[in-house]
Short mmCIF file of C-alpha atoms and ligand atoms in Angstrom, two decimals:
data_model
loop_
_atom_site.label_atom_id
_atom_site.label_comp_id
_atom_site.label_asym_id
_atom_site.label_seq_id
_atom_site.Cartn_x
_atom_site.Cartn_y
_atom_site.Cartn_z
CA MET A 74 -0.07 -0.20 -0.37
CA GLY A 75 2.11 2.93 -1.14
CA VAL A 76 0.76 6.52 -0.89
CA LYS A 77 -1.08 8.65 -3.15
CA ASP A 78 0.13 11.82 -4.66
CA GLY A 79 -2.02 14.18 -2.70
CA GLU A 80 -1.66 12.20 0.93
CA ARG A 81 1.46 13.28 1.19
CA ASP A 82 1.26 16.48 2.58
CA ASN A 83 -0.19 14.91 6.11
CA VAL A 84 2.61 12.80 6.17
CA ASN A 85 5.44 12.94 9.06
CA PHE A 86 8.66 13.61 6.99
CA SER A 87 11.53 13.36 10.31
CA THR A 88 14.47 12.29 9.64
CA ILE A 89 13.69 9.25 11.58
CA PRO A 90 11.77 6.53 10.24
CA LYS A 91 8.39 7.02 12.72
CA GLY A 92 8.54 3.37 15.59
CA ALA A 93 12.34 2.26 15.29
CA LYS A 94 14.40 0.47 18.01
CA PRO A 95 17.08 1.47 17.97
CA THR A 96 19.13 -1.87 16.72
CA LEU A 97 22.60 -2.96 17.30
CA VAL A 98 24.50 -6.12 15.33
CA LYS A 99 25.67 -9.14 17.83
CA ASP A 100 29.23 -9.43 16.63
CA ASP A 101 29.74 -11.58 19.03
CA SER A 102 27.37 -14.70 17.24
CA PHE A 103 29.76 -14.70 14.32
CA PHE A 104 33.58 -16.05 15.42
CA THR A 105 31.73 -19.12 16.99
CA LYS A 106 34.37 -22.39 17.50
CA LYS A 107 32.80 -23.12 14.44
CA ARG A 108 33.18 -21.27 11.99
CA PHE A 109 36.90 -20.24 12.97
CA GLY A 110 38.67 -22.09 10.79
CA PHE A 111 36.50 -21.11 7.75
CA ILE A 112 36.24 -17.28 8.94
CA PHE A 113 40.63 -17.60 9.77
CA ASN A 114 40.65 -18.35 5.87
CA GLU A 115 38.32 -15.86 4.87
CA GLU A 116 41.56 -13.23 6.84
CA LYS A 117 43.29 -14.29 5.15
CA GLN A 118 41.86 -13.55 2.28
CA ILE A 119 41.67 -9.79 3.15
CA LYS A 120 44.89 -10.21 4.50
CA GLU A 121 46.37 -10.88 1.48
CA ALA A 122 44.28 -8.42 -0.73
CA TYR A 123 45.30 -6.07 1.04
CA LYS A 124 48.31 -5.83 1.07
CA GLU A 125 48.00 -6.50 -2.59
CA ILE A 126 46.40 -2.95 -3.12
CA THR A 127 48.28 -1.00 -0.81
CA LYS A 128 50.97 -2.04 -1.97
CA VAL A 129 50.07 0.87 -5.20
CA GLU A 130 49.44 4.36 -4.58
CA ASP A 131 46.28 5.44 -2.91
CA MET A 132 44.81 7.43 -4.98
CA LEU A 133 41.78 8.85 -3.71
CA SER A 134 42.79 12.31 -1.36
CA PRO A 135 42.63 11.30 2.36
CA GLY A 136 40.40 14.43 3.15
CA ASN A 137 37.14 13.96 1.71
CA SER A 138 33.34 14.50 3.69
CA ALA A 139 31.77 10.84 3.16
CA CYS A 140 30.25 9.71 6.38
CA LEU A 141 31.85 7.55 8.11
CA GLY A 142 31.42 4.06 7.63
CA CYS A 143 30.95 4.53 3.82
CA HIS A 144 30.57 1.65 2.66
CA ALA A 145 31.02 3.51 -1.18
CA GLU A 146 34.46 4.80 -0.51
CA LEU A 147 36.08 2.08 0.32
CA ALA A 148 35.13 0.66 -2.70
CA LEU A 149 36.38 4.02 -4.74
CA ARG A 150 39.38 3.80 -3.14
CA THR A 151 40.37 0.12 -3.87
CA THR A 152 39.21 0.46 -6.77
CA LEU A 153 41.18 3.10 -7.72
CA ARG A 154 44.07 1.56 -6.58
CA ILE A 155 43.15 -1.11 -8.54
CA LEU A 156 42.49 0.43 -11.98
CA GLY A 157 45.89 2.62 -11.66
CA PRO A 158 46.93 5.85 -13.50
CA ASN A 159 45.34 5.15 -16.64
CA THR A 160 42.29 5.45 -16.01
CA ILE A 161 39.85 8.64 -16.45
CA LEU A 162 36.75 8.38 -14.45
CA ALA A 163 32.80 9.78 -14.32
CA ILE A 164 31.09 10.53 -11.50
CA PRO A 165 27.95 11.35 -12.28
CA PRO A 166 25.77 14.33 -9.55
CA GLY A 167 25.70 11.61 -5.89
CA CYS A 168 27.55 11.03 -3.37
CA MET A 169 30.88 10.29 -4.98
CA GLY A 170 30.55 13.36 -5.74
CA GLY A 171 29.55 15.11 -4.24
CA ILE A 172 32.58 14.44 -1.21
CA GLY A 173 35.44 16.90 -2.88
CA VAL A 174 35.29 13.42 -4.92
CA VAL A 175 34.56 15.32 -8.98
CA GLY A 176 36.71 18.98 -7.17
CA PHE A 177 36.92 21.53 -4.53
CA GLN A 178 38.75 24.84 -3.79
CA GLY A 179 40.10 23.83 -7.98
CA GLY A 180 41.13 20.77 -7.00
CA ALA A 181 39.68 17.53 -7.56
CA GLY A 182 40.34 14.33 -5.19
CA THR A 183 41.55 11.90 -7.23
CA LYS A 184 44.80 11.80 -8.54
CA ILE A 185 43.41 10.67 -11.91
CA PRO A 186 41.44 12.81 -13.99
CA VAL A 187 37.54 12.90 -13.60
CA PHE A 188 34.80 14.27 -14.52
CA PHE A 189 31.35 15.49 -13.30
CA PRO A 190 28.89 14.22 -15.95
CA LEU A 191 25.86 14.98 -16.13
CA LEU A 192 23.33 12.48 -14.11
CA ASP A 193 21.36 11.00 -16.82
CA ASN A 194 24.06 10.67 -19.15
CA THR A 195 27.28 9.30 -17.39
CA ALA A 196 28.24 6.04 -19.69
CA ALA A 197 27.54 7.96 -23.07
CA MET A 198 30.38 10.68 -22.81
CA LEU A 199 32.41 8.18 -21.46
CA ALA A 200 31.24 5.43 -24.95
CA GLY A 201 32.97 9.06 -26.84
CA ILE A 202 35.58 9.33 -24.91
CA LYS A 203 36.77 5.58 -25.54
CA ARG A 204 36.38 5.79 -29.76
CA ALA A 205 37.76 9.28 -28.65
CA TYR A 206 40.37 6.97 -27.33
CA ARG A 207 40.03 4.41 -29.76
CA ARG A 208 41.00 6.76 -32.85
CA GLN A 209 44.61 7.45 -31.51
CA GLY A 210 45.92 4.15 -30.97
CA ARG A 211 45.36 4.14 -27.48
CA ASP A 212 43.30 0.82 -26.10
CA ASP A 213 44.75 0.86 -23.16
CA ILE A 214 43.06 3.49 -21.46
CA ASN A 215 40.52 1.64 -18.72
CA VAL A 216 37.70 4.53 -19.04
CA VAL A 217 35.26 4.06 -15.49
CA ALA A 218 31.62 5.48 -14.62
CA PHE A 219 31.53 5.00 -10.57
CA ALA A 220 27.99 6.34 -11.01
CA GLY A 221 25.17 5.75 -7.77
CA ASP A 222 21.88 3.64 -8.64
CA GLY A 223 19.82 7.25 -9.28
CA GLY A 224 22.72 7.62 -11.55
CA THR A 225 22.08 4.68 -12.59
CA ALA A 226 18.46 2.51 -12.89
CA ASP A 227 16.53 5.32 -12.44
CA ALA A 228 17.83 9.38 -14.87
CA GLY A 229 21.19 7.20 -15.67
CA PHE A 230 19.59 4.33 -16.82
CA GLN A 231 18.64 4.95 -21.00
CA SER A 232 22.20 5.55 -21.70
CA LEU A 233 22.94 3.07 -20.23
CA SER A 234 21.45 0.76 -22.18
CA GLY A 235 22.29 1.88 -24.98
CA ALA A 236 25.86 2.64 -24.68
CA ALA A 237 25.90 -1.37 -23.43
CA GLU A 238 24.13 -2.74 -26.42
CA ARG A 239 25.86 -1.03 -28.18
CA GLY A 240 28.87 -2.54 -27.27
CA GLU A 241 31.27 0.95 -25.95
CA ASN A 242 34.15 -1.02 -24.03
CA ILE A 243 33.53 0.60 -21.03
CA ILE A 244 32.88 -0.30 -17.23
CA TYR A 245 30.12 1.11 -15.26
CA ILE A 246 30.19 0.37 -11.57
CA CYS A 247 27.12 0.96 -9.78
CA TYR A 248 27.21 2.08 -6.07
CA ASP A 249 23.88 1.00 -4.44
CA ASN A 250 23.49 2.24 -1.20
CA GLU A 251 19.07 1.74 -2.56
CA ALA A 252 18.07 5.40 -2.30
CA TYR A 253 19.53 9.21 -3.84
CA MET A 254 21.66 9.27 -0.53
CA ASN A 255 23.55 12.21 -2.04
CA THR A 256 20.48 15.13 -1.89
CA GLY A 257 18.60 13.30 1.64
CA VAL A 258 17.57 10.46 1.70
CA GLN A 259 14.91 9.98 -1.61
CA ARG A 260 13.68 6.57 -2.83
CA SER A 261 15.55 5.41 -5.86
CA GLY A 262 13.88 2.59 -8.73
CA THR A 263 16.65 -0.02 -6.53
CA THR A 264 15.06 0.87 -2.74
CA PRO A 265 13.91 -3.16 -2.40
CA LYS A 266 10.31 -3.74 -0.87
CA TRP A 267 9.64 -1.71 2.76
CA SER A 268 12.26 0.28 2.50
CA TRP A 269 12.14 3.67 5.20
CA THR A 270 13.11 6.82 3.35
CA GLN A 271 12.20 10.10 3.14
CA THR A 272 9.54 9.30 0.19
CA THR A 273 9.19 6.65 1.37
CA PRO A 274 7.99 6.92 4.90
CA ILE A 275 5.78 4.90 7.97
CA GLY A 276 2.48 6.10 9.31
CA ASP A 277 0.03 5.73 8.53
CA GLY A 278 -1.50 4.50 4.80
CA SER A 279 2.23 3.85 4.39
CA ARG A 280 5.01 1.37 5.31
CA GLY A 281 8.61 2.09 3.41
CA LYS A 282 8.61 1.69 -0.50
CA SER A 283 5.53 -0.24 -1.54
CA GLN A 284 6.77 -1.62 -4.74
CA LYS A 285 10.57 -4.19 -5.74
CA GLY A 286 13.26 -2.80 -6.04
CA LYS A 287 14.46 -2.83 -9.52
CA ASP A 288 17.32 -5.94 -10.40
CA MET A 289 20.14 -4.32 -11.84
CA PRO A 290 22.62 -7.03 -12.84
CA MET A 291 20.05 -9.37 -14.54
CA ILE A 292 18.55 -6.27 -16.45
CA MET A 293 22.79 -5.68 -17.02
CA ALA A 294 22.99 -9.43 -17.46
CA GLN A 295 19.65 -9.86 -19.91
CA HIS A 296 21.33 -7.32 -22.00
CA GLY A 297 24.01 -9.95 -23.00
CA ILE A 298 27.52 -7.62 -22.85
CA PRO A 299 30.22 -10.06 -21.95
CA TYR A 300 31.49 -9.58 -18.25
CA VAL A 301 28.02 -8.87 -15.54
CA ALA A 302 28.36 -9.07 -11.97
CA THR A 303 27.94 -8.35 -8.29
CA ALA A 304 30.09 -7.48 -5.65
CA ASN A 305 30.52 -6.04 -2.16
CA PRO A 306 33.21 -4.22 -0.53
CA SER A 307 32.66 -5.86 2.91
CA PHE A 308 34.32 -9.02 0.46
CA LEU A 309 37.15 -7.08 -1.66
CA PRO A 310 38.87 -9.32 -2.73
CA ASP A 311 35.71 -10.85 -4.33
CA TYR A 312 35.41 -7.47 -5.60
CA ILE A 313 39.09 -6.83 -6.66
CA GLU A 314 38.80 -10.49 -8.96
CA LYS A 315 35.80 -9.36 -10.33
CA LEU A 316 37.69 -5.56 -11.47
CA LYS A 317 39.83 -7.19 -13.00
CA LYS A 318 38.52 -9.59 -14.15
CA ALA A 319 36.71 -5.51 -15.83
CA MET A 320 39.26 -4.58 -17.19
CA GLN A 321 40.73 -7.52 -19.55
CA VAL A 322 37.05 -6.89 -21.30
CA LYS A 323 37.91 -5.54 -24.79
CA ASN A 324 34.28 -6.85 -27.18
CA GLY A 325 31.72 -4.87 -25.44
CA MET A 326 30.59 -3.10 -21.76
CA SER A 327 31.68 -4.64 -18.46
CA TYR A 328 28.59 -3.64 -15.26
CA ILE A 329 29.24 -4.07 -11.96
CA HIS A 330 27.22 -4.20 -9.06
CA LEU A 331 28.42 -2.72 -5.28
CA TYR A 332 26.04 -2.83 -2.96
CA SER A 333 26.85 -0.22 -0.50
CA GLY A 334 26.29 0.19 2.55
CA CYS A 335 25.00 3.66 3.99
CA PRO A 336 24.85 4.30 7.94
CA THR A 337 23.36 7.00 7.17
CA GLY A 338 20.38 6.71 5.37
CA TRP A 339 19.73 3.11 5.73
CA LYS A 340 20.27 3.67 9.80
CA PHE A 341 22.97 1.32 11.16
CA PRO A 342 25.81 2.92 13.63
CA THR A 343 28.83 3.28 11.49
CA GLU A 344 31.29 1.02 12.54
CA LYS A 345 28.96 -1.79 11.34
CA THR A 346 29.15 -1.61 7.89
CA ILE A 347 31.52 -4.24 6.51
CA GLU A 348 29.50 -7.12 9.07
CA VAL A 349 25.95 -5.54 8.07
CA GLY A 350 27.57 -5.93 4.12
CA LYS A 351 28.13 -9.45 5.58
CA ILE A 352 24.80 -10.53 6.33
CA ALA A 353 23.24 -9.29 3.36
CA VAL A 354 25.09 -11.73 1.34
CA GLU A 355 25.18 -15.02 4.27
CA THR A 356 20.92 -14.70 4.26
CA ASN A 357 21.44 -14.72 0.18
CA LEU A 358 19.76 -11.00 0.28
CA TYR A 359 22.62 -10.29 -2.15
CA PRO A 360 24.29 -12.90 -3.83
CA LEU A 361 28.01 -12.90 -5.53
CA TRP A 362 27.86 -13.32 -8.72
CA GLU A 363 28.92 -13.38 -12.10
CA CYS A 364 27.76 -14.17 -15.67
CA GLU A 365 30.85 -14.17 -17.65
CA ASN A 366 29.67 -13.85 -21.51
CA GLY A 367 25.75 -15.12 -20.37
CA LYS A 368 27.66 -19.00 -17.82
CA PHE A 369 26.44 -17.29 -14.75
CA LYS A 370 28.40 -18.62 -11.57
CA LEU A 371 28.19 -18.33 -8.20
CA THR A 372 31.92 -16.35 -7.02
CA HIS A 373 31.31 -17.23 -3.01
CA LYS A 374 29.31 -20.15 -1.31
CA VAL A 375 26.81 -19.94 1.83
CA TRP A 376 27.13 -22.99 3.86
CA LYS A 377 24.71 -21.95 6.25
CA ARG A 378 21.50 -19.16 5.95
CA ARG A 379 21.06 -16.77 8.03
CA PRO A 380 17.09 -15.84 8.49
CA ILE A 381 16.56 -12.81 6.99
CA SER A 382 15.38 -11.06 10.15
CA ASP A 383 19.07 -10.96 10.74
CA TYR A 384 19.38 -9.11 8.24
CA THR A 385 16.31 -6.39 8.89
CA GLN A 386 17.52 -5.98 12.52
CA SER A 387 20.79 -4.79 11.62
CA MET A 388 19.21 -1.61 11.22
CA GLN A 389 16.19 0.79 11.11
CA LYS A 390 15.09 1.92 7.77
CA TYR A 391 13.48 -2.00 8.30
CA ALA A 392 12.73 -1.27 12.28
CA HIS A 393 9.12 -1.74 11.31
CA LEU A 394 8.53 -4.49 9.64
CA SER A 395 5.55 -6.86 11.20
CA PRO A 396 6.85 -11.71 11.84
CA GLU A 397 4.64 -11.52 8.76
CA GLU A 398 6.52 -9.15 6.40
CA ILE A 399 9.03 -10.18 7.27
CA SER A 400 8.56 -13.77 6.01
CA GLU A 401 7.04 -12.55 2.68
CA LEU A 402 11.11 -11.03 1.98
CA GLN A 403 12.39 -14.19 3.51
CA GLY A 404 9.62 -16.50 0.60
CA ILE A 405 11.45 -14.05 -1.89
CA VAL A 406 14.77 -14.29 -0.62
CA ASP A 407 14.71 -17.30 -1.63
CA SER A 408 13.08 -17.31 -4.34
CA ASN A 409 14.70 -15.18 -6.12
CA TYR A 410 18.24 -17.53 -5.23
CA LYS A 411 16.95 -20.37 -6.83
CA ARG A 412 16.41 -19.34 -9.72
CA LEU A 413 19.62 -17.99 -9.78
CA GLU A 414 20.96 -21.09 -8.39
CA LYS A 415 19.68 -22.11 -11.60
CA LEU A 416 21.00 -20.09 -13.53
CA CYS A 417 24.48 -21.37 -12.98
CA LYS A 418 23.55 -24.55 -13.76
CA LEU A 419 22.59 -23.49 -17.45
C1 LIG B 184 19.35 15.42 -14.16
C2 LIG B 184 18.94 15.82 -12.38
N1 LIG B 184 17.73 15.49 -11.62
C3 LIG B 184 18.08 15.61 -10.50
C4 LIG B 184 19.78 15.88 -10.11
C5 LIG B 184 20.11 16.58 -8.59
N2 LIG B 184 20.56 15.64 -7.77
C6 LIG B 184 22.00 15.22 -7.65
S1 LIG B 184 22.57 14.37 -6.95
C7 LIG B 184 20.82 13.28 -6.50
C8 LIG B 184 21.24 12.34 -6.27
C9 LIG B 184 21.43 11.05 -6.47
O1 LIG B 184 20.92 9.25 -6.79
P1 LIG B 184 22.44 8.21 -7.11
O2 LIG B 184 22.43 8.19 -8.32
O3 LIG B 184 21.34 7.24 -5.88
O4 LIG B 184 23.80 8.60 -5.73
P2 LIG B 184 23.72 8.78 -3.80
O5 LIG B 184 23.64 9.72 -3.56
O6 LIG B 184 23.35 7.92 -3.68
O7 LIG B 184 25.37 8.90 -3.88
C10 LIG B 184 20.49 14.09 -7.07
C11 LIG B 184 18.69 14.05 -7.22
C12 LIG B 184 20.31 15.92 -10.27
N3 LIG B 184 21.50 16.44 -10.17
N4 LIG B 184 20.14 15.74 -12.48
S1 LIG B 185 24.79 9.35 2.45
FE1 LIG B 185 25.84 7.10 2.84
S2 LIG B 185 27.09 6.99 0.57
FE2 LIG B 185 26.76 8.90 1.14
S3 LIG B 185 28.72 9.50 1.91
FE3 LIG B 185 27.27 9.26 3.45
S4 LIG B 185 27.66 6.92 4.14
FE4 LIG B 185 28.23 7.56 1.88
#
């Protein structure tokens, strides 16, 4: 049940979701004896990945105005280290531009060229840049978008879809914080059902967003481009491998959809970002997969799926959900996951 136009004037648009109770994620449950071996291996991989990326220069200024605990900022910093200096970056309006990356007081926040397209033409502008380099015989430049979900799934979708269909050789990374965060937490096309946002409030007549979110990585896979993947900054080694694969593609677009926890917009403690991102994967809400030349593959197997309530309780954006709604959500997660497993068997 959504809020109809005209009814909105009576709705409370406060920044705290009505009825929200503060919730804390319990870290301790993670470190059971049974899981220790698994954690040890995972930590080893993370340490190795960290060693690898810190060998090269950090291309993002240490001082920027991202919120504490921003998943997208961690992802952007890592992305630039992997892409290296031969990279041109486009960041459309949104948080990652807004934190000072595209320019602040006469200087850019990156050590590589970065430009600020409109919210709706990122892929088209990048396609032109890539073609111009190719014409000069330069095929060694990574031409990369780092765009929010609004700039990707809504405003920029026509230009992204067109560029994918034409086979433009660009890397498009969407950091999905599931709302228009930079302008104050408004719902976007990828905002999941029942989420609290400023424009999908909780109150009489509204239980948050009434529609399902767009499944952007699947939509991009349906374009038949050479490489599509989901990734999550809480699983950095997996992301790094996927980014390297995306850089190898020469015959079309690579698209990576990044889960991006946002403590400010989702309302969870800033020090819990990595953990919240892990729960998203461990509940199968956000499975890690890739589709290489049409072949789907899970890149991280979850051995014991956690209940979706572990996730909904970790942030205030879902604090209003009833037990029935949580079990409906569990059903949606399970059926999406089954569909993905089937695709991986094809
Ligand atoms: C055509 C257009 N409409 C609206 C805006 C205002 N605007 C600037 S940033 C932004 C939010 C972008 O959201 P998203 O792409 O999800 O990135 P985030 O802020 O979450 O990082 C909007 C709506 C704009 N720049 N251009
Ligand atoms: S609002 Fe969210 S996405 Fe934007 S900078 Fe802050 S934490 Fe990051």
